[in-house]
Amino acid sequence: MLYWFSQLINNIIADKNTCDYIKLNKKIFNENKIKKKSIILVEFHNWHPLHIAFSIVTNFLSKKFSSKIVAYPGYLNISQKLKLDFKSKIKWHLGNFFELKNFGVYKSFGVDKIMYPIISKQLNEKGTKKAIYFFKKINKKNKILDIKVQNILIGDLIYDTYLKKFKKKTINIKDPNFFSFFKDSIILFYYWLEYFKKNNVNGVVISHAVYTLAIPARIAMNYNIKVFIANHSTIYNLTKKNRLSFNEFKYFKKKYSKLTTSVKNLGIKISKKRIKERFSGKVGVDMWYSKASSFDNAISKKRVLNNNNKLKVLIATHCLFDSPHVSGKFFFPDFFEWLEYLGKISNKYEYEWYLKSHPYFIKESYKKIREKIKKYPNIKIINPKTSHHQLLKEGIDIVLTCMGTIGFEYALFGKTVVNASINNPHFEYKFNVNPKNIEEYKKILSILPKYKRININKKEVYEYYFMMHIYHPKNWIFKNIENVEKKCGSYHAMYSSKIYKCFKDEYSFKNFNRINLIFENFYNSKNFKLEFNNMYDNFFRYVENTKLN
């Protein structure tokens, strides 16, 4: 009776796509009723496309290790406080009890329990004591990045989460709000440390390798427990050696060298086509999240750059609070400190300084950048909507970035790009200037005119693009992810229940077996990221489905 009542409520408050998806899941995963003490942990959230990926990965691991699946909220200390207020507690218990909306989705693919961490008095005291201990030793903000508890690095997670949660440009260690957040982060760490000690966890499935979302994953990796990031387009296998996603660029050269000549030639051909589309002003070419192009073909008749012979330097900014340490540490504690340093040297070196944000920017970040640059009158702010085609035509000489895509883009136009990180995706290649440390970086900036012309091998740029955007498949769940995006209406619309319908429409026993085989092969390969040689469909099948001009 209770089951039918919960179904009735769900049908009223949930949309048809969600209800249909829940029914399909119950059909697919009906046989997987594991009643064991060991556990597969999976992050609980409302990102619809990840639910599909999570259902596949968690059920594979559940069968592999004969473990039950337990979900938990990963957003604690980000969008939700550690302790639920009365209203949130009621919502949580009602949703969980009646299996409403996302609770129903998770239960439909075999999740045994959706738990909410309870912070005991002892854990609170232990975490608070440890936080005070650390805080006495933190005299500079960059020290936060090196914080380890039980020899597990979590400082970078705390740093980036604080910036994101409070939309801060940087960290003020004297801010009482920061200490409160820092303390709660340490308490949360101890909760999960105790959980792993008390429970037999065989796998963890998460959405991000950054922010405090990744605390359970960091602990799991320390115990050599399987950790996967899974979404609708790819999968990562995180380990002690590779604890951050998106760092596949460290293996580009090695993997490219092992490819056959025919695959390389096809890859370069596809890369040239995609880059041509990108430079034509087409929005979203291998940047699905973007709603605007930096290479719009609308060029103003009015000059943006001064018409003189001075060295013209462009600072290409990053979002101040969007996980600056996503690929690891760089030469500055955060993007704001990088801008602060460039602002100071703009008063020292008589170059012409310009600053431009991407046209698809976060307003709060852009506002803080503008406020900062007002202190440095030698830096001219360029309208974010200005096309790079115009800046290139007017004579930008050198670009400064930490790790931006502008590194390969400007290289194809023969322009020098200097990165402020060894953990940038172009580091293995010579088409950018890649200093190895901050001392070398500062020296390069002091003699920038000498770097106005560097030898750039464009073939190397195309190789990079192929490895970055084409080598790793995006169609492990859906036959064509670009078609799914079109059916949903946009990249962002894929994060709605519309993607459930796309999955349901493509579902067949044969296709579902194909998806499971892809993950099984990836699991057995022990690779860091899903590759074509793990795929049921190989690279040449992909090429056959790609229109080449």
Coordinates of C-alpha atoms in Angstrom, one line a residue:
M1 CA 0.0 0.0 0.0
L2 CA 2.8 2.4 1.0
Y3 CA 4.6 1.6 -2.3
W4 CA 1.6 2.5 -4.4
F5 CA 1.0 5.6 -2.4
S6 CA 4.6 6.8 -3.0
Q7 CA 4.2 6.0 -6.7
L8 CA 1.0 8.1 -6.8
I9 CA 2.8 11.1 -5.2
N10 CA 5.8 10.8 -7.5
N11 CA 3.5 10.8 -10.5
I12 CA 2.0 14.0 -9.3
I13 CA 5.1 16.0 -8.5
A14 CA 7.6 14.5 -10.9
D15 CA 7.5 15.1 -14.7
K16 CA 6.7 12.3 -17.2
N17 CA 10.3 11.9 -18.3
T18 CA 11.4 11.2 -14.7
C19 CA 8.5 8.8 -14.1
D20 CA 9.2 6.9 -17.3
Y21 CA 12.9 6.7 -16.5
I22 CA 12.2 5.3 -13.0
K23 CA 10.0 2.6 -14.6
L24 CA 12.7 1.7 -17.1
N25 CA 15.4 1.5 -14.4
K26 CA 13.3 -0.9 -12.3
K27 CA 13.0 -3.1 -15.4
I28 CA 16.7 -3.0 -16.1
F29 CA 18.1 -3.3 -12.6
N30 CA 15.4 -5.4 -11.0
E31 CA 17.6 -8.5 -10.7
N32 CA 20.4 -6.7 -8.8
K33 CA 19.2 -7.0 -5.2
I34 CA 22.5 -7.3 -3.3
K35 CA 22.1 -7.9 0.4
K36 CA 25.7 -7.7 1.6
K37 CA 27.5 -5.7 4.2
S38 CA 30.1 -4.3 1.8
I39 CA 29.3 -1.0 0.2
I40 CA 29.6 0.9 -3.1
L41 CA 29.2 4.7 -2.3
V42 CA 27.6 6.9 -4.9
E43 CA 27.2 10.7 -4.7
F44 CA 23.6 11.9 -4.5
H45 CA 22.6 15.0 -6.5
N46 CA 20.1 16.3 -9.1
W47 CA 22.3 16.2 -12.2
H48 CA 20.1 14.1 -14.5
P49 CA 22.7 12.9 -17.1
L50 CA 25.0 11.7 -14.4
H51 CA 22.2 9.6 -12.9
I52 CA 22.3 7.5 -16.1
A53 CA 26.1 7.0 -15.9
F54 CA 26.0 6.3 -12.1
S55 CA 23.3 3.6 -12.6
I56 CA 25.6 1.7 -14.9
V57 CA 28.9 2.1 -13.0
T58 CA 27.4 1.4 -9.5
N59 CA 25.6 -1.7 -10.7
F60 CA 28.7 -3.1 -12.3
L61 CA 30.7 -2.5 -9.1
S62 CA 27.8 -3.9 -7.0
K63 CA 27.9 -7.2 -8.9
K64 CA 31.7 -7.2 -9.1
F65 CA 32.1 -6.9 -5.3
S66 CA 28.8 -8.3 -4.2
S67 CA 28.1 -5.0 -2.5
K68 CA 25.0 -2.9 -1.8
I69 CA 24.8 0.6 -3.1
V70 CA 24.6 3.5 -0.7
A71 CA 24.1 7.1 -1.8
Y72 CA 25.1 10.2 0.2
P73 CA 24.9 14.0 -0.5
G74 CA 28.1 15.3 -1.9
Y75 CA 27.2 18.9 -1.6
L76 CA 27.7 19.2 2.2
N77 CA 29.6 22.4 3.1
I78 CA 29.0 23.7 -0.4
S79 CA 25.4 24.4 -0.9
Q80 CA 24.2 22.8 2.3
K81 CA 25.4 23.1 5.9
L82 CA 26.7 20.1 7.7
K83 CA 23.7 20.0 9.9
L84 CA 20.2 20.2 8.4
D85 CA 17.8 22.9 9.6
F86 CA 14.3 21.8 10.6
K87 CA 12.7 22.6 7.3
S88 CA 15.5 20.9 5.3
K89 CA 15.3 17.8 7.6
I90 CA 11.6 17.4 7.0
K91 CA 12.1 17.7 3.2
W92 CA 14.9 15.2 3.3
H93 CA 13.0 12.6 5.3
L94 CA 9.8 12.9 3.3
G95 CA 11.7 12.7 0.0
N96 CA 13.6 9.7 1.1
F97 CA 10.7 7.9 2.7
F98 CA 8.3 8.3 -0.2
E99 CA 11.1 8.0 -2.8
L100 CA 10.2 11.3 -4.4
K101 CA 12.0 12.8 -7.5
N102 CA 15.7 12.2 -7.2
F103 CA 15.3 9.8 -4.3
G104 CA 13.0 7.7 -6.5
V105 CA 15.6 7.9 -9.4
Y106 CA 18.4 6.6 -7.2
K107 CA 16.2 3.9 -5.6
S108 CA 15.1 2.8 -9.1
F109 CA 18.6 1.8 -10.1
G110 CA 19.3 -0.3 -7.0
V111 CA 20.4 2.1 -4.3
D112 CA 19.8 0.4 -1.0
K113 CA 20.0 3.5 1.2
I114 CA 20.3 7.2 0.8
M115 CA 21.9 8.4 4.0
Y116 CA 22.7 11.9 5.4
P117 CA 25.9 12.2 7.4
I118 CA 25.3 12.8 11.1
I119 CA 28.1 14.7 12.8
S120 CA 28.5 13.4 16.4
K121 CA 29.7 15.6 19.3
Q122 CA 33.0 13.7 19.3
L123 CA 33.6 14.3 15.6
N124 CA 32.7 18.0 16.0
E125 CA 35.2 18.4 18.9
K126 CA 37.9 16.4 17.1
G127 CA 37.5 18.4 13.8
T128 CA 37.4 21.7 15.6
K129 CA 40.6 20.9 17.6
K130 CA 42.4 19.9 14.4
A131 CA 41.2 23.0 12.6
I132 CA 42.6 25.2 15.3
Y133 CA 45.9 23.4 15.2
F134 CA 46.2 24.0 11.5
F135 CA 45.1 27.6 11.7
K136 CA 47.9 28.4 14.1
K137 CA 50.4 27.3 11.4
I138 CA 48.8 29.1 8.4
N139 CA 50.5 32.4 8.0
K140 CA 50.0 32.6 4.2
K141 CA 47.1 31.5 2.0
N142 CA 49.3 29.3 -0.2
K143 CA 49.9 27.1 2.9
I144 CA 46.3 26.1 2.8
L145 CA 47.0 24.2 -0.4
D146 CA 49.4 21.9 1.3
I147 CA 47.2 20.8 4.2
K148 CA 47.0 17.1 4.7
V149 CA 45.1 15.2 7.3
Q150 CA 46.2 11.6 8.0
N151 CA 48.6 12.2 5.2
I152 CA 45.7 12.8 2.7
L153 CA 45.8 16.1 0.8
I154 CA 42.6 18.1 1.1
G155 CA 43.9 21.7 1.2
D156 CA 43.2 22.3 -2.5
L157 CA 39.7 21.0 -2.1
I158 CA 39.1 23.4 0.8
Y159 CA 40.6 26.4 -1.0
D160 CA 38.6 26.0 -4.2
T161 CA 35.3 25.2 -2.4
Y162 CA 35.6 28.4 -0.3
L163 CA 36.1 30.5 -3.4
K164 CA 33.1 28.9 -5.1
K165 CA 30.7 28.8 -2.2
F166 CA 31.2 32.4 -1.2
K167 CA 32.1 33.7 -4.7
K168 CA 35.3 35.2 -3.3
K169 CA 38.2 36.5 -5.4
T170 CA 40.8 35.1 -3.0
I171 CA 41.1 33.9 0.6
N172 CA 41.5 36.2 3.6
I173 CA 42.8 33.9 6.4
K174 CA 41.8 36.5 9.0
D175 CA 38.1 36.4 7.9
P176 CA 36.1 34.6 10.7
N177 CA 33.8 33.2 8.0
F178 CA 36.8 31.4 6.5
F179 CA 37.7 29.8 9.8
S180 CA 34.1 28.6 10.3
F181 CA 34.1 27.1 6.8
F182 CA 37.6 25.6 7.3
K183 CA 36.5 24.0 10.6
D184 CA 33.5 22.4 9.0
S185 CA 35.6 21.0 6.1
I186 CA 37.9 19.3 8.6
I187 CA 34.9 17.9 10.5
L188 CA 33.5 16.6 7.3
F189 CA 36.8 14.9 6.5
Y190 CA 36.8 13.2 9.9
Y191 CA 33.3 12.0 9.4
W192 CA 34.3 10.3 6.1
L193 CA 37.5 8.9 7.6
E194 CA 35.5 7.2 10.4
Y195 CA 33.0 5.9 7.8
F196 CA 35.7 4.2 5.8
K197 CA 37.2 2.7 8.9
K198 CA 33.9 1.3 10.1
N199 CA 32.5 0.1 6.8
N200 CA 33.8 -2.2 4.1
V201 CA 33.7 0.2 1.0
N202 CA 34.7 -1.4 -2.3
G203 CA 34.1 1.6 -4.6
V204 CA 33.2 5.2 -4.8
V205 CA 31.4 6.9 -7.7
I206 CA 31.5 10.7 -7.8
S207 CA 30.8 13.8 -10.0
H208 CA 33.9 15.9 -9.4
A209 CA 37.5 15.4 -8.4
V210 CA 37.5 19.0 -7.0
Y211 CA 35.8 20.9 -4.1
T212 CA 34.9 19.2 -0.9
L213 CA 32.8 16.9 -3.1
A214 CA 36.0 14.9 -3.5
I215 CA 36.8 14.3 0.2
P216 CA 35.4 10.7 0.2
A217 CA 37.3 10.0 -3.0
R218 CA 40.6 11.2 -1.6
I219 CA 40.2 8.9 1.4
A220 CA 39.2 6.0 -0.8
M221 CA 42.2 6.5 -3.0
N222 CA 44.4 6.5 0.1
Y223 CA 43.0 3.0 0.9
N224 CA 43.4 1.9 -2.8
I225 CA 39.6 1.7 -3.2
K226 CA 38.2 2.0 -6.7
V227 CA 37.1 5.6 -7.5
F228 CA 35.3 6.6 -10.7
I229 CA 34.0 9.8 -12.1
A230 CA 31.3 9.0 -14.5
N231 CA 29.1 11.2 -16.6
H232 CA 27.1 11.1 -19.9
S233 CA 30.2 11.6 -22.1
T234 CA 33.2 10.0 -20.3
I235 CA 34.7 8.1 -17.4
Y236 CA 37.8 8.6 -15.2
N237 CA 39.5 6.1 -13.0
L238 CA 41.1 8.1 -10.1
T239 CA 44.0 6.7 -8.2
K240 CA 46.8 8.0 -5.9
K241 CA 48.8 8.7 -9.0
N242 CA 45.9 10.5 -10.8
R243 CA 43.7 12.1 -8.2
L244 CA 42.5 14.9 -10.4
S245 CA 40.3 14.5 -13.6
F246 CA 41.1 16.5 -16.8
N247 CA 44.8 15.7 -16.4
E248 CA 45.0 13.3 -19.3
F249 CA 47.2 15.8 -21.1
K250 CA 50.1 14.4 -19.2
Y251 CA 49.9 11.3 -21.4
F252 CA 49.2 12.9 -24.8
K253 CA 52.7 12.6 -26.2
K254 CA 53.2 9.0 -25.1
K255 CA 49.8 7.8 -26.3
Y256 CA 50.1 9.7 -29.6
S257 CA 53.4 8.1 -30.4
K258 CA 51.8 4.6 -30.2
L259 CA 49.1 5.4 -32.8
T260 CA 49.3 4.2 -36.4
T261 CA 50.0 6.6 -39.1
S262 CA 46.5 6.2 -40.6
V263 CA 44.9 7.1 -37.2
K264 CA 47.2 10.1 -36.8
N265 CA 46.4 11.4 -40.3
L266 CA 42.6 11.0 -39.7
G267 CA 42.9 12.6 -36.3
I268 CA 44.8 15.6 -37.7
K269 CA 42.2 16.0 -40.5
I270 CA 39.3 16.0 -38.0
S271 CA 41.2 18.5 -35.8
K272 CA 41.7 20.9 -38.6
K273 CA 38.0 20.8 -39.5
R274 CA 36.9 21.3 -35.8
I275 CA 39.3 24.2 -35.3
K276 CA 38.2 25.8 -38.6
E277 CA 34.6 25.7 -37.2
R278 CA 35.8 27.2 -33.9
F279 CA 37.6 30.1 -35.6
S280 CA 34.5 30.7 -37.8
G281 CA 32.7 31.9 -34.7
K282 CA 30.6 28.8 -34.3
V283 CA 29.5 28.5 -30.7
G284 CA 30.2 25.3 -28.6
V285 CA 32.8 23.6 -30.8
D286 CA 34.4 21.2 -28.2
M287 CA 33.3 23.7 -25.6
W288 CA 29.8 22.4 -25.0
Y289 CA 29.2 24.5 -21.9
S290 CA 29.9 27.9 -23.7
K291 CA 27.1 30.1 -25.0
A292 CA 29.4 32.5 -26.9
S293 CA 32.4 32.4 -29.2
S294 CA 35.6 34.3 -28.7
F295 CA 36.2 34.3 -32.4
D296 CA 33.1 36.1 -33.6
N297 CA 33.5 37.4 -37.1
A298 CA 32.0 40.8 -36.3
I299 CA 34.9 43.2 -36.4
S300 CA 34.4 46.8 -35.4
K301 CA 35.7 49.6 -37.6
K302 CA 36.9 51.4 -34.4
R303 CA 40.4 50.2 -33.3
V304 CA 40.7 48.5 -29.9
L305 CA 44.5 48.5 -29.6
N306 CA 46.6 51.6 -29.9
N307 CA 48.2 52.0 -33.3
N308 CA 51.9 52.1 -32.4
N309 CA 55.1 50.0 -32.2
K310 CA 54.9 49.1 -28.5
L311 CA 54.8 45.4 -27.5
K312 CA 51.2 44.6 -27.0
V313 CA 50.4 42.1 -24.2
L314 CA 47.0 40.5 -23.7
I315 CA 46.0 39.1 -20.3
A316 CA 43.4 36.4 -20.8
T317 CA 41.5 36.0 -17.6
H318 CA 40.0 33.0 -15.8
C319 CA 36.9 32.8 -13.7
L320 CA 38.2 33.7 -10.2
F321 CA 36.2 31.1 -8.3
D322 CA 35.9 28.3 -10.7
S323 CA 38.2 25.7 -9.3
P324 CA 41.7 27.3 -9.9
H325 CA 43.4 24.1 -8.9
V326 CA 41.4 21.7 -11.1
S327 CA 44.7 20.5 -12.7
G328 CA 46.9 21.1 -9.6
K329 CA 48.9 23.9 -8.2
F330 CA 50.3 26.8 -10.3
F331 CA 52.7 29.7 -9.7
F332 CA 50.2 31.7 -7.6
P333 CA 47.7 30.7 -4.9
D334 CA 44.7 31.6 -7.1
F335 CA 43.8 33.5 -10.3
F336 CA 43.2 36.8 -8.4
E337 CA 46.8 36.7 -7.0
W338 CA 48.0 36.1 -10.6
L339 CA 46.2 39.2 -11.7
E340 CA 47.5 41.2 -8.7
Y341 CA 51.1 40.3 -9.7
L342 CA 50.5 41.2 -13.4
G343 CA 49.0 44.5 -12.3
K344 CA 52.1 45.4 -10.3
I345 CA 54.5 44.6 -13.1
S346 CA 52.3 46.6 -15.5
N347 CA 53.7 49.6 -13.7
K348 CA 57.2 48.3 -14.0
Y349 CA 57.5 47.3 -17.7
E350 CA 56.6 49.7 -20.4
Y351 CA 54.6 47.3 -22.6
E352 CA 51.1 48.0 -23.7
W353 CA 48.8 46.0 -21.4
Y354 CA 45.4 44.7 -22.3
L355 CA 42.9 42.5 -20.4
K356 CA 40.1 40.5 -21.8
S357 CA 37.6 37.9 -20.4
H358 CA 35.8 35.3 -22.4
P359 CA 32.5 36.5 -23.7
Y360 CA 30.7 33.8 -21.8
F361 CA 31.7 35.0 -18.3
I362 CA 30.3 34.8 -14.8
K363 CA 29.2 38.3 -13.8
E364 CA 30.4 38.2 -10.2
S365 CA 33.9 37.2 -11.3
Y366 CA 34.1 39.8 -14.1
K367 CA 33.0 42.5 -11.7
K368 CA 35.7 41.6 -9.2
I369 CA 38.3 41.6 -12.0
R370 CA 37.3 45.0 -13.2
E371 CA 37.4 46.4 -9.7
K372 CA 41.0 45.0 -9.3
I373 CA 42.3 46.3 -12.6
K374 CA 41.1 49.8 -11.8
K375 CA 44.1 50.0 -9.5
Y376 CA 46.4 49.6 -12.4
P377 CA 45.8 52.3 -15.0
N378 CA 48.4 50.9 -17.4
I379 CA 46.1 47.9 -18.1
K380 CA 43.3 48.6 -20.6
I381 CA 40.1 46.4 -20.2
I382 CA 38.8 45.2 -23.5
N383 CA 35.1 44.4 -24.0
P384 CA 34.7 40.6 -23.5
K385 CA 32.6 40.5 -26.7
T386 CA 35.5 41.8 -28.8
S387 CA 36.6 39.1 -31.3
H388 CA 40.1 37.7 -31.1
H389 CA 40.1 38.1 -34.9
Q390 CA 40.1 41.9 -34.3
L391 CA 42.9 41.7 -31.7
L392 CA 45.0 39.6 -34.0
K393 CA 44.5 41.9 -36.9
E394 CA 45.4 44.9 -34.8
G395 CA 48.6 43.4 -33.6
I396 CA 48.5 41.6 -30.2
D397 CA 52.0 40.2 -29.7
I398 CA 52.0 38.1 -26.6
V399 CA 49.3 36.4 -24.5
L400 CA 49.5 35.6 -20.8
T401 CA 47.3 32.9 -19.3
C402 CA 47.5 30.3 -16.6
M403 CA 46.1 27.3 -18.5
G404 CA 43.5 28.6 -21.0
T405 CA 42.5 27.3 -24.4
I406 CA 43.9 30.5 -25.8
G407 CA 47.3 28.6 -25.6
F408 CA 46.6 26.5 -28.6
E409 CA 44.3 29.0 -30.4
Y410 CA 46.8 31.9 -30.6
A411 CA 49.7 29.5 -31.4
L412 CA 47.9 28.6 -34.7
F413 CA 48.1 32.3 -35.5
G414 CA 51.8 32.3 -34.8
K415 CA 51.5 34.2 -31.5
T416 CA 53.4 33.6 -28.3
V417 CA 51.5 32.4 -25.3
V418 CA 53.1 32.3 -21.8
N419 CA 51.5 29.9 -19.3
A420 CA 51.7 30.5 -15.5
S421 CA 51.5 26.8 -14.6
I422 CA 53.3 23.6 -15.2
N423 CA 49.9 21.9 -14.8
N424 CA 48.5 23.3 -18.0
P425 CA 47.3 21.2 -20.9
H426 CA 49.9 22.5 -23.3
F427 CA 53.0 21.9 -21.1
E428 CA 54.3 18.9 -23.0
Y429 CA 54.4 20.9 -26.3
K430 CA 56.6 23.6 -27.6
F431 CA 54.0 25.8 -29.2
N432 CA 53.7 27.8 -25.9
V433 CA 56.3 29.2 -23.5
N434 CA 56.1 27.0 -20.4
P435 CA 58.2 28.2 -17.5
K436 CA 58.9 25.5 -14.9
N437 CA 58.7 27.7 -11.8
I438 CA 57.7 31.2 -10.7
E439 CA 61.3 32.5 -10.9
E440 CA 61.6 31.5 -14.6
Y441 CA 58.1 33.0 -15.2
K442 CA 59.1 36.4 -13.7
K443 CA 62.3 36.4 -15.7
I444 CA 60.4 35.8 -18.9
L445 CA 58.0 38.6 -18.2
S446 CA 60.9 41.0 -17.7
I447 CA 62.2 40.3 -21.2
L448 CA 59.0 39.7 -23.1
P449 CA 60.2 41.4 -26.3
K450 CA 62.6 38.6 -26.8
Y451 CA 59.7 36.2 -26.9
K452 CA 57.7 38.1 -29.5
R453 CA 58.6 35.5 -32.1
I454 CA 58.9 31.8 -31.3
N455 CA 59.1 28.8 -33.6
I456 CA 55.7 27.2 -33.7
N457 CA 55.1 23.8 -35.3
K458 CA 51.4 24.0 -36.2
K459 CA 51.3 20.2 -36.7
E460 CA 52.1 19.9 -33.1
V461 CA 49.0 22.1 -32.3
Y462 CA 46.8 19.9 -34.3
E463 CA 48.2 16.8 -32.6
Y464 CA 47.4 18.4 -29.2
Y465 CA 43.8 19.2 -30.3
F466 CA 43.3 15.7 -31.5
M467 CA 44.4 14.2 -28.2
M468 CA 42.5 16.8 -26.2
H469 CA 39.2 16.8 -27.9
I470 CA 38.9 13.7 -30.3
Y471 CA 41.1 10.9 -29.0
H472 CA 38.8 10.2 -26.0
P473 CA 35.3 9.1 -27.0
K474 CA 32.1 10.9 -25.9
N475 CA 29.6 8.3 -27.0
W476 CA 29.9 5.6 -24.4
I477 CA 26.2 5.8 -23.3
F478 CA 24.6 7.5 -26.2
K479 CA 25.2 6.6 -29.8
N480 CA 25.7 10.3 -30.7
I481 CA 26.0 12.8 -27.8
E482 CA 25.8 15.7 -30.2
N483 CA 22.4 14.5 -31.4
V484 CA 21.3 14.2 -27.8
E485 CA 22.2 17.8 -27.2
K486 CA 20.2 18.8 -30.2
K487 CA 17.1 16.8 -29.1
C488 CA 17.3 18.4 -25.6
G489 CA 17.7 21.8 -27.1
S490 CA 21.1 22.8 -25.7
Y491 CA 24.1 21.6 -23.7
H492 CA 22.6 23.0 -20.5
A493 CA 19.2 21.4 -21.3
M494 CA 20.8 18.0 -21.1
Y495 CA 21.0 18.6 -17.4
S496 CA 17.2 18.3 -17.3
S497 CA 14.9 15.3 -17.4
K498 CA 14.9 15.6 -21.2
I499 CA 18.0 13.4 -21.2
Y500 CA 16.1 10.6 -19.5
K501 CA 13.8 10.5 -22.5
C502 CA 16.8 10.3 -24.9
F503 CA 18.1 7.4 -22.9
K504 CA 14.7 5.7 -22.9
D505 CA 14.3 6.2 -26.7
E506 CA 17.7 4.6 -27.4
Y507 CA 17.3 1.8 -24.9
S508 CA 17.4 -1.8 -26.1
F509 CA 18.8 -5.0 -24.6
K510 CA 21.5 -5.0 -27.2
N511 CA 22.5 -1.4 -26.8
F512 CA 22.5 -1.7 -23.0
N513 CA 24.9 -4.7 -23.2
R514 CA 27.1 -2.5 -25.4
I515 CA 27.2 0.2 -22.7
N516 CA 28.0 -2.3 -20.0
L517 CA 30.8 -3.9 -22.2
I518 CA 32.4 -0.5 -22.7
F519 CA 32.6 0.1 -18.9
E520 CA 33.8 -3.5 -18.3
N521 CA 36.6 -3.1 -20.8
F522 CA 37.5 0.3 -19.3
Y523 CA 37.5 -1.2 -15.8
N524 CA 39.8 -4.0 -16.9
S525 CA 42.1 -1.7 -18.8
K526 CA 43.0 0.3 -15.7
N527 CA 43.4 3.4 -17.9
F528 CA 43.0 6.8 -16.5
K529 CA 40.3 8.0 -18.9
L530 CA 38.0 6.2 -21.4
E531 CA 39.8 5.7 -24.7
F532 CA 38.8 4.4 -28.1
N533 CA 40.8 1.2 -27.7
N534 CA 38.4 0.4 -24.8
M535 CA 35.4 0.9 -27.0
Y536 CA 32.9 -1.5 -28.5
D537 CA 32.9 0.9 -31.4
N538 CA 36.5 1.7 -32.5
F539 CA 38.0 4.9 -33.8
F540 CA 37.4 4.1 -37.4
R541 CA 33.7 3.6 -36.7
Y542 CA 33.8 7.1 -35.2
V543 CA 35.5 8.5 -38.3
E544 CA 32.9 6.9 -40.6
N545 CA 30.2 8.8 -38.7
T546 CA 32.1 12.1 -38.9
K547 CA 31.7 14.3 -42.0
L548 CA 35.0 15.5 -43.2
N549 CA 35.4 18.2 -45.8

